[in-house]
Coordinates of C-alpha atoms in Angstrom, one line a residue:
Chain L
M8 CA 0.0 0.0 0.0
A9 CA 1.3 3.4 -1.0
T10 CA 0.3 5.0 2.3
Q11 CA 2.6 3.0 4.5
I12 CA 5.1 5.6 5.4
L13 CA 5.9 5.3 9.1
P14 CA 6.4 2.0 10.8
V15 CA 3.6 3.0 13.1
T16 CA 1.3 1.6 10.5
T17 CA 2.9 -1.8 10.0
P18 CA -0.2 -3.7 8.9
P19 CA -1.6 -5.8 11.7
R20 CA -1.8 -9.5 11.2
G21 CA -5.1 -10.8 10.0
G22 CA -7.7 -8.6 8.4
A23 CA -6.4 -5.1 8.0
A24 CA -9.0 -2.5 7.9
R25 CA -9.2 -1.4 4.4
P26 CA -10.8 2.0 3.8
S27 CA -14.4 1.3 2.7
R28 CA -15.2 2.5 -0.8
N29 CA -18.4 4.4 -0.3
R30 CA -19.9 7.2 -2.2
G31 CA -19.7 10.4 -0.3
D32 CA -16.4 9.4 1.3
G33 CA -14.8 12.6 0.0
R34 CA -17.4 14.8 1.6
A35 CA -17.3 13.0 4.9
A36 CA -13.6 13.1 4.9
A37 CA -13.7 16.9 4.3
I38 CA -16.0 17.4 7.2
Y39 CA -13.9 15.2 9.5
L40 CA -10.6 16.8 8.4
L41 CA -11.8 20.4 8.4
P42 CA -11.1 21.5 12.0
A43 CA -7.6 20.0 12.1
A44 CA -6.8 21.3 8.6
V45 CA -7.9 24.9 9.3
L46 CA -5.8 25.0 12.5
L47 CA -2.7 23.4 10.8
L48 CA -2.9 25.8 7.9
A49 CA -3.3 28.9 10.0
V50 CA -0.9 28.1 12.8
L51 CA 1.7 25.9 11.1
A52 CA 1.7 26.2 7.3
Y53 CA 1.2 30.0 7.2
P54 CA 3.9 30.7 9.8
I55 CA 6.4 28.5 7.8
Y56 CA 5.6 30.6 4.7
Q57 CA 6.0 33.8 6.9
L58 CA 9.3 32.5 8.3
V59 CA 10.8 32.1 4.8
L60 CA 9.4 35.5 3.8
I61 CA 10.8 37.3 6.8
S62 CA 14.2 35.8 6.2
F63 CA 14.4 37.7 2.9
Y64 CA 13.9 41.1 4.6
D65 CA 15.9 43.4 6.7
Y66 CA 13.5 43.1 9.6
G67 CA 14.6 44.9 12.8
Q68 CA 12.9 46.6 15.8
A69 CA 11.7 49.6 13.7
Q70 CA 10.1 47.4 11.0
A71 CA 8.5 45.2 13.6
A72 CA 6.9 48.3 15.2
G73 CA 5.8 49.6 11.8
R74 CA 8.0 52.7 12.0
A75 CA 10.2 51.9 9.0
P76 CA 9.5 50.4 5.6
L77 CA 10.5 46.8 4.9
E78 CA 13.6 46.4 2.8
F79 CA 14.0 43.3 0.6
V80 CA 17.5 42.0 0.9
G81 CA 17.1 38.7 -1.0
F82 CA 19.6 36.2 0.3
G83 CA 21.3 39.0 2.3
N84 CA 20.6 37.5 5.7
Y85 CA 21.8 34.1 4.5
T86 CA 25.1 35.3 3.1
K87 CA 25.7 37.3 6.3
L88 CA 24.8 34.3 8.4
L89 CA 27.0 31.8 6.4
G90 CA 29.8 34.3 6.4
E91 CA 29.9 34.4 10.2
A92 CA 32.3 32.1 12.0
Q93 CA 29.9 31.9 15.0
F94 CA 27.2 30.3 12.8
W95 CA 29.5 27.4 11.9
T96 CA 30.6 26.9 15.5
V97 CA 27.0 26.9 16.7
L98 CA 26.0 24.5 13.9
A99 CA 28.8 22.1 14.8
K100 CA 27.9 22.3 18.5
T101 CA 24.2 21.7 17.7
V102 CA 24.9 18.6 15.7
G103 CA 27.4 17.2 18.2
F104 CA 25.1 17.9 21.1
A105 CA 22.1 16.3 19.4
A106 CA 24.2 13.3 18.3
V107 CA 25.3 12.7 21.9
C108 CA 21.7 13.0 23.2
V109 CA 20.2 10.7 20.5
I110 CA 22.9 8.0 20.8
G111 CA 22.7 8.3 24.6
S112 CA 19.0 7.9 24.9
L113 CA 18.9 5.1 22.3
V114 CA 21.6 3.1 24.0
V115 CA 20.3 3.6 27.6
G116 CA 16.7 3.1 26.5
T117 CA 17.3 -0.1 24.5
T118 CA 19.6 -1.6 27.1
L119 CA 17.1 -1.1 29.9
A120 CA 14.2 -2.4 27.7
V121 CA 16.2 -5.6 27.2
L122 CA 16.9 -5.8 30.9
A123 CA 13.2 -5.1 31.7
S124 CA 12.1 -7.9 29.4
R125 CA 14.3 -10.4 31.3
V126 CA 13.3 -9.7 35.0
R127 CA 10.2 -10.5 37.0
A128 CA 7.3 -8.1 37.4
V129 CA 8.3 -6.3 40.7
P130 CA 11.7 -5.0 39.7
R131 CA 10.4 -4.2 36.2
M132 CA 7.5 -2.2 37.7
L133 CA 10.0 -0.2 39.9
L134 CA 12.1 0.6 36.8
F135 CA 9.0 1.6 34.8
I136 CA 7.7 3.9 37.6
A137 CA 11.1 5.6 37.9
A138 CA 11.3 6.0 34.1
L139 CA 7.8 7.4 33.9
G140 CA 8.7 9.8 36.7
A141 CA 11.7 11.1 34.7
W142 CA 9.7 11.3 31.6
A143 CA 6.9 13.2 33.3
T144 CA 9.3 15.8 34.8
P145 CA 8.8 19.0 32.8
A146 CA 11.9 20.2 31.0
L147 CA 12.2 23.3 33.2
A148 CA 11.9 21.4 36.5
G149 CA 14.4 18.8 35.2
S150 CA 16.8 21.5 34.3
Y151 CA 16.6 23.1 37.8
I152 CA 16.9 19.7 39.6
W153 CA 20.1 18.8 37.7
L154 CA 21.5 22.3 38.1
F155 CA 20.9 22.1 41.9
L156 CA 22.5 18.6 42.1
F157 CA 25.6 19.9 40.3
D158 CA 25.5 23.4 42.0
T159 CA 29.0 24.8 42.9
D160 CA 28.2 25.6 46.5
F161 CA 25.2 23.5 47.6
G162 CA 25.3 20.7 45.2
L163 CA 25.2 17.1 46.3
V164 CA 27.5 15.9 43.6
N165 CA 30.4 18.1 44.6
E166 CA 29.9 17.2 48.2
V167 CA 29.9 13.4 47.5
L168 CA 33.0 13.7 45.2
S169 CA 35.0 15.7 47.6
G170 CA 33.9 13.3 50.4
L171 CA 35.3 10.4 48.3
G172 CA 38.7 12.1 48.3
F173 CA 38.5 14.2 45.1
E174 CA 39.3 17.4 47.1
S175 CA 39.5 19.6 43.9
M176 CA 35.8 19.0 43.3
A177 CA 34.8 20.8 46.5
R178 CA 33.8 24.0 44.7
H179 CA 33.9 22.8 41.1
S180 CA 31.7 24.7 38.6
W181 CA 30.2 22.3 36.2
T182 CA 28.6 25.0 34.0
F183 CA 31.8 27.1 33.5
D184 CA 33.6 24.8 31.0
T185 CA 31.9 24.5 27.6
Y186 CA 32.2 20.7 27.4
S187 CA 31.1 20.0 31.0
A188 CA 28.2 22.4 30.6
F189 CA 27.0 20.7 27.5
G190 CA 27.6 17.3 29.1
L191 CA 25.4 18.3 32.1
V192 CA 22.6 19.4 29.8
A193 CA 23.0 16.2 27.7
A194 CA 22.8 14.1 30.9
E195 CA 19.5 15.8 31.8
V196 CA 18.1 15.4 28.2
I197 CA 19.0 11.7 28.2
W198 CA 17.5 11.3 31.6
C199 CA 14.1 12.6 30.5
S200 CA 14.1 11.1 27.0
F201 CA 15.4 7.5 27.4
P202 CA 12.0 6.4 28.9
F203 CA 10.2 6.9 25.6
V204 CA 12.8 4.7 23.8
M205 CA 12.7 2.2 26.6
I206 CA 8.9 1.8 26.6
T207 CA 8.7 1.7 22.8
M208 CA 11.5 -0.9 22.6
Y209 CA 10.0 -2.9 25.5
A210 CA 6.6 -3.0 23.6
G211 CA 8.5 -4.1 20.5
I212 CA 10.3 -6.9 22.3
K213 CA 7.1 -8.1 24.0
A214 CA 5.4 -8.2 20.5
I215 CA 8.0 -10.8 19.3
P216 CA 6.1 -14.1 19.4
E217 CA 7.5 -16.5 22.0
E218 CA 7.6 -19.4 19.5
V219 CA 10.0 -17.6 17.2
L220 CA 12.6 -17.2 20.0
E221 CA 11.9 -20.8 21.2
A222 CA 12.5 -22.1 17.7
A223 CA 15.7 -20.2 17.5
T224 CA 16.9 -21.6 20.8
L225 CA 16.0 -25.1 19.8
D226 CA 18.0 -24.7 16.6
G227 CA 20.9 -24.0 18.9
A228 CA 21.3 -20.3 18.1
S229 CA 23.5 -18.4 20.7
W230 CA 22.1 -15.4 22.5
T231 CA 24.1 -12.9 20.4
R232 CA 22.9 -14.7 17.3
I233 CA 19.3 -14.5 18.4
A234 CA 19.7 -10.8 19.2
T235 CA 21.3 -9.9 15.9
S236 CA 19.5 -12.3 13.5
V237 CA 16.1 -12.7 15.0
M238 CA 15.3 -9.8 17.3
L239 CA 17.0 -6.9 15.6
P240 CA 15.3 -7.4 12.2
I241 CA 11.9 -7.6 14.0
L242 CA 12.7 -4.6 16.1
R243 CA 14.0 -2.5 13.3
P244 CA 10.8 -0.6 12.6
V245 CA 10.3 0.2 16.3
L246 CA 14.0 1.2 16.6
M247 CA 13.4 3.5 13.7
I248 CA 10.4 5.3 15.4
A249 CA 12.5 5.8 18.5
T250 CA 15.5 7.1 16.4
I251 CA 13.4 9.5 14.3
Q252 CA 11.6 10.9 17.4
S253 CA 14.9 11.3 19.3
I254 CA 16.5 13.1 16.4
I255 CA 13.5 15.4 16.1
W256 CA 13.4 16.1 19.8
D257 CA 17.1 16.4 20.6
F258 CA 17.9 18.6 17.7
K259 CA 15.5 21.3 18.9
V260 CA 16.2 21.3 22.6
F261 CA 15.6 24.8 23.9
T262 CA 14.5 25.0 27.5
Q263 CA 17.3 22.9 29.0
I264 CA 20.0 24.8 27.2
Y265 CA 18.4 28.2 27.8
V266 CA 17.9 27.6 31.5
M267 CA 20.9 25.5 32.4
T268 CA 23.5 27.7 30.7
N269 CA 21.6 30.9 31.4
G270 CA 20.7 31.8 27.8
G271 CA 23.5 30.1 26.0
G272 CA 26.5 30.4 28.3
L273 CA 29.1 33.0 28.8
A274 CA 29.8 34.7 25.5
G275 CA 27.4 32.3 23.8
R276 CA 29.7 29.3 24.3
N277 CA 26.7 27.0 24.8
L278 CA 24.5 28.1 22.0
V279 CA 22.6 25.7 19.8
L280 CA 20.8 26.8 16.7
N281 CA 17.4 27.2 18.5
V282 CA 18.8 29.5 21.2
Y283 CA 21.0 31.3 18.7
A284 CA 17.9 32.1 16.5
Y285 CA 16.0 33.2 19.6
Q286 CA 18.7 35.5 20.8
E287 CA 19.4 37.1 17.4
A288 CA 15.6 37.7 16.9
F289 CA 14.3 38.7 20.3
A290 CA 17.3 39.9 22.2
G291 CA 19.2 41.3 19.2
A292 CA 16.0 42.5 17.4
D293 CA 17.2 41.1 14.1
Y294 CA 14.1 39.1 13.1
G295 CA 15.3 38.7 9.5
L296 CA 18.5 36.9 10.6
G297 CA 16.7 34.9 13.3
A298 CA 14.3 33.7 10.6
A299 CA 17.1 32.7 8.3
I300 CA 18.6 30.6 11.1
G301 CA 15.1 29.0 11.5
V302 CA 14.9 28.2 7.8
V303 CA 18.4 26.6 7.9
M304 CA 17.5 24.6 10.9
T305 CA 14.3 23.4 9.4
L306 CA 16.0 22.3 6.2
L307 CA 18.7 20.5 8.2
L308 CA 16.2 18.6 10.3
L309 CA 14.1 17.7 7.2
S310 CA 17.1 16.4 5.3
I311 CA 18.5 14.4 8.3
T312 CA 15.2 12.7 8.9
T313 CA 14.4 12.1 5.2
L314 CA 17.9 10.6 4.6
Y315 CA 17.5 8.4 7.6
V316 CA 14.0 7.2 6.6
R317 CA 15.3 6.5 3.1
S318 CA 18.3 4.6 4.2
Q319 CA 16.2 2.4 6.3
K320 CA 13.0 2.1 4.3
R321 CA 13.9 -1.1 2.6
E322 CA 14.7 -3.1 5.7
A323 CA 11.8 -1.6 7.5
G324 CA 9.4 -2.3 4.7
L325 CA 8.4 1.4 4.3
I326 CA 7.1 3.5 1.4
Chain A
M1 CA 7.2 -38.5 12.6
T2 CA 6.2 -35.5 14.6
A3 CA 5.8 -37.6 17.7
T4 CA 9.4 -39.0 17.5
A5 CA 10.8 -35.6 16.7
T6 CA 9.3 -33.9 19.8
A7 CA 9.9 -36.8 22.1
P8 CA 13.7 -36.4 22.9
P9 CA 13.5 -32.9 24.3
V10 CA 10.6 -33.8 26.6
A11 CA 12.5 -36.9 27.8
D12 CA 15.6 -34.8 28.3
T13 CA 14.1 -32.1 30.3
P14 CA 14.3 -33.6 33.8
A15 CA 18.0 -34.5 33.3
R16 CA 19.0 -31.2 31.9
A17 CA 16.9 -28.8 33.8
P18 CA 18.7 -28.6 37.1
K19 CA 22.1 -28.0 35.5
R20 CA 20.7 -25.2 33.2
R21 CA 18.4 -23.5 35.6
R22 CA 20.9 -22.5 38.3
P23 CA 23.1 -20.2 36.2
R24 CA 20.0 -18.8 34.6
R25 CA 18.4 -18.1 38.0
T26 CA 21.5 -16.3 39.4
G27 CA 21.7 -14.5 36.1
R28 CA 18.2 -13.2 36.5
L29 CA 18.8 -12.3 40.2
V30 CA 21.8 -10.2 39.1
A31 CA 19.7 -8.6 36.4
E32 CA 17.0 -7.8 38.9
I33 CA 19.4 -6.2 41.4
I34 CA 20.8 -4.1 38.5
T35 CA 17.3 -3.1 37.5
V36 CA 16.4 -2.0 41.0
V37 CA 19.6 0.0 41.4
V38 CA 19.0 1.7 38.0
A39 CA 15.5 2.5 39.0
G40 CA 16.9 4.1 42.1
I41 CA 19.4 6.2 40.1
V42 CA 16.7 7.3 37.7
A43 CA 14.3 8.3 40.4
F44 CA 17.0 10.0 42.6
P45 CA 16.8 13.5 41.0
L46 CA 13.0 13.5 41.7
Y47 CA 13.6 12.4 45.3
W48 CA 16.2 15.1 45.8
M49 CA 13.8 17.7 44.4
V50 CA 11.0 16.8 46.8
L51 CA 13.4 16.5 49.7
S52 CA 15.0 19.9 49.0
A53 CA 11.6 21.5 48.7
L54 CA 10.8 20.2 52.2
K55 CA 14.1 21.3 53.8
P56 CA 14.0 24.4 56.0
A57 CA 15.8 27.5 54.5
G58 CA 18.9 27.1 56.6
E59 CA 19.4 23.4 55.8
I60 CA 19.1 23.7 52.1
Q61 CA 21.8 26.4 51.9
S62 CA 24.2 24.1 53.7
A63 CA 27.5 23.1 52.1
N64 CA 27.1 19.6 53.5
P65 CA 23.7 18.5 52.1
R66 CA 22.2 15.4 53.8
P67 CA 20.2 12.9 51.9
W68 CA 17.4 13.2 54.5
T69 CA 16.0 15.9 56.7
F70 CA 15.0 15.9 60.4
S71 CA 12.7 18.9 60.2
P72 CA 10.5 18.9 57.0
S73 CA 8.8 22.2 56.5
F74 CA 6.4 23.7 54.0
D75 CA 8.0 27.2 54.2
S76 CA 9.3 27.0 50.6
F77 CA 5.9 26.0 49.2
E78 CA 4.3 28.8 51.2
R79 CA 6.8 31.3 50.0
V80 CA 6.3 30.5 46.3
L81 CA 2.5 30.3 46.6
T82 CA 2.1 33.6 48.4
S83 CA 5.0 35.9 47.4
A84 CA 5.2 34.9 43.7
G85 CA 1.6 34.0 43.2
L86 CA 2.4 30.7 41.7
G87 CA -1.1 29.5 42.5
R88 CA -2.5 31.8 39.7
Y89 CA 0.2 30.6 37.2
F90 CA -0.6 27.0 38.2
V91 CA -4.3 27.5 37.3
N92 CA -3.3 29.1 34.0
S93 CA -1.0 26.2 33.1
V94 CA -3.8 23.7 34.0
I95 CA -6.3 25.6 31.8
V96 CA -4.0 25.7 28.8
A97 CA -3.0 22.0 29.1
V98 CA -6.6 20.7 29.7
V99 CA -8.0 22.6 26.7
V100 CA -5.2 21.5 24.5
V101 CA -5.6 17.9 25.5
A102 CA -9.4 17.9 25.0
L103 CA -9.3 19.6 21.6
S104 CA -6.4 17.7 20.3
M105 CA -8.0 14.4 21.2
L106 CA -11.2 15.4 19.4
L107 CA -9.5 16.9 16.3
S108 CA -6.9 14.2 15.9
F109 CA -9.5 11.4 16.3
L110 CA -11.7 12.9 13.6
A111 CA -8.7 13.4 11.3
A112 CA -7.3 9.9 12.0
V113 CA -10.7 8.4 11.1
A114 CA -10.9 10.2 7.9
L115 CA -7.3 9.3 6.9
T116 CA -7.7 5.6 7.7
R117 CA -11.3 4.8 7.0
F118 CA -12.3 7.0 4.1
R119 CA -10.9 6.8 0.6
F120 CA -10.5 10.1 -1.2
K121 CA -8.2 11.9 -3.5
G122 CA -5.0 13.4 -2.0
R123 CA -5.0 11.1 1.1
T124 CA -1.4 10.1 0.5
V125 CA -0.3 13.7 0.0
L126 CA -2.0 14.6 3.3
L127 CA -0.2 11.8 5.1
V128 CA 3.2 12.8 3.8
M129 CA 2.5 16.4 4.8
L130 CA 1.6 15.3 8.4
L131 CA 4.9 13.5 8.6
V132 CA 6.8 16.5 7.4
A133 CA 4.9 18.7 9.8
Q134 CA 6.3 16.7 12.7
M135 CA 9.8 17.5 11.7
V136 CA 9.4 21.2 11.5
P137 CA 11.2 22.7 14.5
I138 CA 8.5 24.7 16.2
E139 CA 11.0 26.8 18.0
A140 CA 12.0 28.2 14.7
L141 CA 8.5 29.5 14.1
T142 CA 8.5 31.6 17.2
I143 CA 9.2 34.8 15.1
P144 CA 6.3 34.5 12.6
L145 CA 4.0 33.2 15.3
F146 CA 4.8 36.2 17.5
F147 CA 3.7 38.5 14.6
L148 CA 0.7 36.3 13.8
M149 CA -0.6 36.4 17.4
R150 CA 0.0 40.2 17.5
S151 CA -2.3 40.7 14.5
V152 CA -4.8 38.0 15.7
G153 CA -5.2 40.1 18.8
D154 CA -6.8 42.9 16.8
V155 CA -9.5 40.6 15.4
A156 CA -10.0 38.0 18.2
P157 CA -8.6 39.4 21.4
A158 CA -8.9 36.1 23.3
F159 CA -6.2 34.6 21.0
G160 CA -3.8 37.5 20.8
L161 CA -0.6 38.2 22.6
N162 CA -0.8 38.1 26.4
E163 CA -3.8 35.8 26.3
L164 CA -3.9 32.1 27.2
G165 CA -5.8 31.5 23.9
S166 CA -2.6 32.2 21.9
L167 CA -0.8 29.4 23.8
V168 CA -3.7 27.0 23.2
L169 CA -3.7 27.6 19.5
V170 CA 0.1 27.1 19.1
H171 CA 0.3 23.9 21.2
L172 CA -2.7 22.5 19.5
A173 CA -1.2 23.0 16.1
F174 CA 2.1 21.4 17.2
T175 CA 0.6 18.4 18.9
L176 CA -1.9 17.5 16.1
P177 CA 0.5 16.0 13.5
F178 CA 2.0 13.6 16.0
A179 CA -1.4 12.8 17.6
I180 CA -3.0 12.0 14.2
W181 CA -0.1 9.8 13.2
M182 CA -0.2 7.9 16.4
L183 CA -4.0 7.4 16.4
R184 CA -4.0 6.2 12.8
G185 CA -2.6 2.9 13.9
F186 CA -5.3 2.4 16.5
V187 CA -8.1 3.3 14.1
A188 CA -6.7 1.1 11.4
A189 CA -6.5 -1.9 13.8
V190 CA -10.3 -1.9 14.2
P191 CA -11.5 -4.7 11.8
A192 CA -13.3 -3.7 8.7
E193 CA -15.9 -6.4 9.3
L194 CA -17.1 -4.4 12.3
E195 CA -17.8 -1.5 10.1
E196 CA -19.5 -3.7 7.5
A197 CA -21.7 -5.2 10.2
A198 CA -22.6 -1.8 11.6
T199 CA -23.5 -0.6 8.1
V200 CA -25.7 -3.7 7.5
D201 CA -27.4 -2.9 10.8
G202 CA -28.2 0.5 9.5
A203 CA -25.8 2.6 11.6
S204 CA -24.8 5.8 10.0
R205 CA -21.1 6.7 9.5
F206 CA -21.5 9.3 12.2
R207 CA -22.9 6.8 14.7
F208 CA -20.3 4.2 13.8
T209 CA -17.6 6.8 14.5
W210 CA -18.8 7.8 17.9
Q211 CA -20.4 4.6 19.3
I212 CA -18.1 2.0 18.0
L213 CA -14.8 3.5 16.9
F214 CA -14.4 6.0 19.7
P215 CA -14.5 3.6 22.7
L216 CA -12.3 1.0 20.8
V217 CA -9.6 3.6 20.2
A218 CA -9.6 4.8 23.8
P219 CA -6.2 3.4 24.8
G220 CA -4.7 5.3 21.8
L221 CA -6.5 8.5 22.8
V222 CA -5.0 8.2 26.3
A223 CA -1.5 7.7 24.9
T224 CA -1.8 10.7 22.6
S225 CA -3.4 12.8 25.3
V226 CA -0.4 12.2 27.5
L227 CA 2.0 13.4 24.8
S228 CA -0.2 16.5 24.2
F229 CA -0.4 17.2 27.9
I230 CA 3.4 17.1 28.4
H231 CA 3.9 19.3 25.4
A232 CA 1.5 22.0 26.6
W233 CA 2.5 21.8 30.2
N234 CA 6.2 21.9 29.5
D235 CA 6.1 24.9 27.3
F236 CA 8.5 27.6 28.3
L237 CA 9.5 29.3 25.1
F238 CA 6.0 30.4 23.9
A239 CA 4.8 31.5 27.3
K240 CA 8.1 33.6 27.5
T241 CA 7.5 35.0 24.0
F242 CA 3.8 35.6 23.9
I243 CA 2.9 36.6 27.4
I244 CA 4.9 39.7 27.8
S245 CA 3.1 42.5 29.4
D246 CA 0.1 40.9 31.2
T247 CA 1.9 38.9 33.8
S248 CA -1.3 37.6 35.4
N249 CA -1.7 35.4 32.3
Q250 CA 1.8 33.9 32.8
T251 CA 2.2 30.1 33.1
L252 CA 4.0 28.1 35.8
P253 CA 7.4 27.8 34.2
L254 CA 7.8 31.6 33.9
G255 CA 6.6 32.0 37.5
I256 CA 9.4 29.9 38.8
L257 CA 12.0 31.8 36.8
V258 CA 11.6 34.7 39.3
F259 CA 13.5 32.8 41.9
F260 CA 16.4 32.0 39.6
K261 CA 19.0 34.6 39.8
P262 CA 22.6 33.7 39.2
E263 CA 24.7 33.9 42.5
E264 CA 21.7 34.2 44.8
N265 CA 19.3 31.4 43.8
D266 CA 16.6 30.6 46.2
W267 CA 17.0 26.9 45.8
G268 CA 14.2 26.0 48.3
A269 CA 11.7 28.0 46.3
I270 CA 12.9 26.7 43.0
M271 CA 12.7 23.1 44.1
A272 CA 9.2 23.8 45.6
G273 CA 8.1 25.4 42.3
S274 CA 9.5 22.5 40.3
T275 CA 7.7 20.0 42.6
L276 CA 4.4 21.8 42.1
M277 CA 5.1 21.7 38.3
T278 CA 6.0 18.0 38.3
I279 CA 3.2 16.6 40.5
P280 CA 0.3 17.1 38.1
V281 CA 2.1 15.4 35.2
L282 CA 3.3 12.6 37.5
V283 CA -0.2 12.0 38.8
F284 CA -1.6 12.0 35.3
F285 CA 1.1 9.5 34.1
L286 CA 0.6 7.1 37.0
L287 CA -3.2 7.2 36.5
V288 CA -2.9 6.3 32.8
Q289 CA 0.3 4.2 33.2
R290 CA -1.2 0.9 32.0
K291 CA -3.0 2.5 29.1
L292 CA 0.1 4.4 28.2
V293 CA 2.3 1.4 28.0
S294 CA -0.3 -0.7 26.1
G295 CA -1.0 2.4 24.0
M296 CA 2.7 2.6 22.9
A297 CA 2.6 -1.2 22.2
G298 CA -0.5 -0.6 20.1
A299 CA 1.2 2.1 18.2
V300 CA 4.2 -0.2 17.6
K301 CA 2.1 -3.2 16.6
G302 CA -0.1 -1.0 14.4

């Protein structure tokens, strides 16, 4: 079927619900789709168009207030942006940061899903409740908790480390150095995003029919062989949902970076594209440049996800 | 043939079982201990948040933090609720999240039914567009949305800048594509025969949608509502950008920000505020926990 695009729609075994071919389907569909469509067009599609448009103008405070005429600058904002060394640094940091978060949550989530599938109900329930707790924690609250744990003066981590004999950690600042600040934010992001991966992967593992694994065991396959040749191919579509979602989420982390590094760190050392665009637009009052960063980011995210979906579509049986 | 083939393993079992079972059992015990320890580590930040919120002012500012407290106090909670008026922000956050969840369940359900059950031109195109919509970084749209809401305010004041309505619109638009995608799997899993039977019995399409499909898709609706709820409840960026002059319409995340000043953080207040912010989501999660996990499984299995 041409409509199978995401693994979410892997056809269920047995009679799949085929859309009924009735007269008047088109009209009914229009009525059912209308509310969502109006909203998505007005608050999603139109702003995307506006974003591209604004990125072609010199749009500052005066223009936003209507005190000065708009000046069309074509690709001016883009050439200015791409000519700046800071843009390339921020881009590299964004990609690196997102990659660490994606890989981190996938590895932690998958490992714990496998672990959860092999233990009895009580320990598994404890792990699930803890994971749901981390998942439920709002990004802002999570940022504050981790900042407090790693606080220079009153943080538990410094206290424990210096108690263990690492005297130099007594008043260590975790947010001062670029890498340790990014690392701290990444740890928080992984903490609150691995549960999604874990629960999806756990659901995927549970969906593997018992007989398949038994048959493989009877055939004398080793555990690693079962994992790579039996489980992995079955789990690939699920793994793909988890990966795509993680890429989409981690690439656009805003709150954690903004709060934990206080707006992007000293001298903007901890900026990612999102925060960079926000600062240029709202703090620097250069909406044109901010919009250009937004467009670049959107294109980047679209191409990464599209490439990934394409590279995997054959194995996952998509499109 | 079959009988002889299956016979040996059965006969073997008593002889082999004791040898095999012991390492497996200790292996599982080790796995269980690791699981419990990991659960403790994952939950620890939350424990620390609640504990710190309950510590009296002097104790939280101690350079030697203890993992327990002898004198829990509600001072920090009182401070944030009275001096910063977090109660009001809390109510604002609840209003936005509840309206977003209710509307997003309704709209995504209708759209998912149309996209899975009806055959019409342009269906595939719509599906691809929904997929693409999920990848658009909403944060990048802050700029045009700010201008959009400013002009919407001239026409429909309830949805303009400084109004909770603007937040509802934005979160609704951003949760819909994912919610529709997720629900599609659930709607598609309802057998076609059921629909045929209903039609034979004379049920209209409308009745079939509400009386048969809706209750059957409930676990999926719960799973999607959780994701919409988190999205709306978590929002920091749009509240920060849209609610600028009328602070009484601010939401919880912005309210807590008041206590966060570099060098002189009131950690007790911040932790109390964070606790207040986390509890509703936690309660919601635990209430729907079973449905959420089975909902994810449903989305995975299609």
